[in-house]
Amino acid sequence: MKNLFDELNKDYRFKEGFHTCINCGTCTAVCPAAEFYCYDPRQIVSIVQTKDDQKIEELLKSDRIWYCGECMSCVTRCPRKNGPGLVIMALRELSIRLGYFVESEKGRQMLPLTHALTGNILNYGYCVHPKSFKWEDHKESGPVFKWHLEHLQDSMARLGANYDGDGPGVLRRIPKESLDELKAIFDVTGGTERIKHVEQCSAKKAKEMGMTDEEYEKMAFEYCSDKHFNN
Amino acid sequence: MIYEGKQKIWSDYQKEIPDDHWYYVRSCIRQNFFPASERMFTEITRNVLGKDMYETPFHTTCGGIAYHADTIPQETVMTIVARQFALMTEAGYENYCPSCITSFGNYAEILETWREFPELEARIRENLWKACRREFNKPKYLAHTSDLIYHWREQIREKAKHLLINRETGEPLRIVEHIGCHYAKMFPHKGVGGAEYPYVLAGMVESWGGEVIDYPERRHCCGYGFRQYHVKANRGYSVSNTHKKFESMEPFHPDAIITNCPGCPYFLDRWQYVIAEQTGKTYGRNGYGIPVFTYEELAGLVLGYDPWDLGLQLHQVAVEPLLDKMGVEYDPKAKYLGLNKEDLMKPEMPSSIKCC
Ligand code: SF4
Ligand code: SF4
């Protein structure tokens, strides 16, 4: 096993966001994730600061590193210029790289997230796109959005969008040559490899849990046990 | 003393914003949920203010949401951004304005990281060349599109048809300003007014006649949290944080909320609907919620555009209470009509919060 702290230290987010922590708890006081989940960014930074590989490995396999919303509110307020949110990003990166993410309920969400977001980027050139936005999975978008999606072409035209059209404008179709460039960027920078890696680790875990890939992905997207909450 | 301290902080966070020739890049979230706001931004800047706001059809997502949901490596997002800069360079521009706050934060973070670690910038340049055969200059100026509306706020005021003033009482309307977290929380000097006293939206509200409300959770996140919304199992995080904000602002009786991030108005609008449907609670008067606006929508109302041309029919919380207070004329029957008054039927009405 590589030295985990040294591995973290190679990450630019870690280099930027990890300095001596005085355990003041300011980050936890302003953190929206700590509001909701059993989560304490102070404790995360404190554990990493011990440089104890066993404790860091436990973190990488736990739900705790997946609670943060990456809002970066903690970055503004830390008196020591730490960025617990940035430390979290580095921990997540390492957890994914080592395949530890499949060991926690929240970590397993990497599969549906990866499919949804990288799928949108590579297929459409957007992070979010109406063609993959299923209202049934987003009932909070309300009856107004259901109506909008049911009349998508007409509603978009009324709103002055260039939906799926050529040339510039709102929600224009991204030209094929631009999508090809995005794919090439994914290939060159490890984005494509990352997708495959998440899929492979997830498939192995699904088998171990006695599930099909589809059952595993659905569970990761929808299931929430009650152990995560603050109250 | 305290006032002087604030003045000092404020003077530290002034930001130079060139007056013209901007290279414009769109926001994934704003295009999906507030499409008319982006159309209105180019309409106002080009046709009302006469500015050069260039857009190429070849630009794409910046990858920021995928990056903050941890689904793409840092080098991938940086190289996507490098390609965006290459398109700007090829078009002959050096002032770069993204419509999205996640993008704005993403660009700011990347430029800062490259400044600190030049070897990483060199590697990204190689990546971009290998993948796309492109080269780039970094932007000379980076501004969020709300910075630009802030910069031109007095010109908008000069052309105003309606102000943020209650036409019955003559009192200023009471407005909550909500700044997207990635606007200045990471790099306070990149935002107008910094992270503690951001002035970008407050400046618009004051110029257009309104009064800004201070309330305890003013700087709290809307609750987006990237993976905390995109995964269905996590959405309690998102609604809980919105709930916290509304409970905190309720005693101050806001007439409206103005936002600069494309995600925040979606969450602040839709979670009000969900809270109402789940608990029966509404935060406005008489079964209405508190209407939430993008800065383009509010600028459009001030300039006298038709509310349905501004896309306000896509909100789940009724905007009509604010329109009535401002004295904006509108045709309620035209709210859900398509182009050329085509009948597109109507959305169902929620049971616990008024939508019209
Ligand atoms: S605010 Fe900074 S110094 Fe204080 S506990 Fe958090 S990381 Fe440590
Ligand atoms: S970035 Fe994460 S740890 Fe920091 S305040 Fe936001 S949710 Fe909390």
PDB file of C-alpha atoms and ligand atoms in Angstrom, chain A residues 26-35 39-42 44 67-75 83-86 88-89 92, chain B residues 181-182 185 221 225 228 237, ligand 2:
ATOM      1  CA  THR A  26     -15.327  27.452  12.289  1.00  0.00           C
ATOM      2  CA  CYS A  27     -15.690  25.355   9.139  1.00  0.00           C
ATOM      3  CA  THR A  28     -18.194  23.080  10.850  1.00  0.00           C
ATOM      4  CA  ALA A  29     -20.184  26.058  12.140  1.00  0.00           C
ATOM      5  CA  VAL A  30     -20.809  27.425   8.624  1.00  0.00           C
ATOM      6  CA  CYS A  31     -21.088  24.094   6.796  1.00  0.00           C
ATOM      7  CA  PRO A  32     -24.443  23.275   5.161  1.00  0.00           C
ATOM      8  CA  ALA A  33     -23.543  19.572   5.120  1.00  0.00           C
ATOM      9  CA  ALA A  34     -22.885  19.552   8.870  1.00  0.00           C
ATOM     10  CA  GLU A  35     -26.342  21.049   9.241  1.00  0.00           C
ATOM     11  CA  TYR A  39     -20.626  15.368   9.291  1.00  0.00           C
ATOM     12  CA  ASP A  40     -17.876  17.498  10.745  1.00  0.00           C
ATOM     13  CA  PRO A  41     -15.308  18.977   8.343  1.00  0.00           C
ATOM     14  CA  ARG A  42     -13.113  19.931  11.318  1.00  0.00           C
ATOM     15  CA  ILE A  44     -11.940  15.305   8.599  1.00  0.00           C
ATOM     16  CA  TYR A  67     -21.472  14.357   2.582  1.00  0.00           C
ATOM     17  CA  CYS A  68     -19.844  17.647   1.531  1.00  0.00           C
ATOM     18  CA  GLY A  69     -21.643  19.802  -1.062  1.00  0.00           C
ATOM     19  CA  GLU A  70     -18.456  21.535  -2.286  1.00  0.00           C
ATOM     20  CA  CYS A  71     -19.997  24.957  -1.637  1.00  0.00           C
ATOM     21  CA  MET A  72     -16.623  26.218  -0.333  1.00  0.00           C
ATOM     22  CA  SER A  73     -18.215  28.295   2.448  1.00  0.00           C
ATOM     23  CA  CYS A  74     -15.529  26.876   4.734  1.00  0.00           C
ATOM     24  CA  VAL A  75     -12.733  28.283   2.560  1.00  0.00           C
ATOM     25  CA  GLY A  83     -10.122  24.559   2.533  1.00  0.00           C
ATOM     26  CA  PRO A  84     -11.826  21.518   4.042  1.00  0.00           C
ATOM     27  CA  GLY A  85     -13.932  21.345   0.851  1.00  0.00           C
ATOM     28  CA  LEU A  86     -10.718  21.112  -1.182  1.00  0.00           C
ATOM     29  CA  ILE A  88     -12.568  16.520   0.601  1.00  0.00           C
ATOM     30  CA  MET A  89     -12.115  16.759  -3.178  1.00  0.00           C
ATOM     31  CA  ARG A  92     -12.721  11.628  -2.998  1.00  0.00           C
TER      32      ARG A  92
ATOM     33  CA  CYS B 181     -21.411  30.344  -3.218  1.00  0.00           C
ATOM     34  CA  HIS B 182     -18.817  29.997  -5.969  1.00  0.00           C
ATOM     35  CA  LYS B 185     -16.369  32.358  -1.265  1.00  0.00           C
ATOM     36  CA  CYS B 221     -25.804  28.074   0.646  1.00  0.00           C
ATOM     37  CA  GLY B 225     -24.421  20.708  -3.241  1.00  0.00           C
ATOM     38  CA  GLN B 228     -26.518  16.356  -3.082  1.00  0.00           C
ATOM     39  CA  TYR B 237     -29.804  17.963   1.950  1.00  0.00           C
TER      40      TYR B 237
HETATM   41  S1  SF4 C   2     -17.311  22.851   1.008  1.00  0.00           S
HETATM   42 FE1  SF4 C   2     -18.097  21.040   2.064  1.00  0.00          FE
HETATM   43  S2  SF4 C   2     -17.080  21.088   4.069  1.00  0.00           S
HETATM   44 FE2  SF4 C   2     -16.908  23.158   3.204  1.00  0.00          FE
HETATM   45  S3  SF4 C   2     -18.708  24.273   4.008  1.00  0.00           S
HETATM   46 FE3  SF4 C   2     -19.290  23.447   1.977  1.00  0.00          FE
HETATM   47  S4  SF4 C   2     -20.274  21.475   2.440  1.00  0.00           S
HETATM   48 FE4  SF4 C   2     -19.100  22.067   4.286  1.00  0.00          FE
END
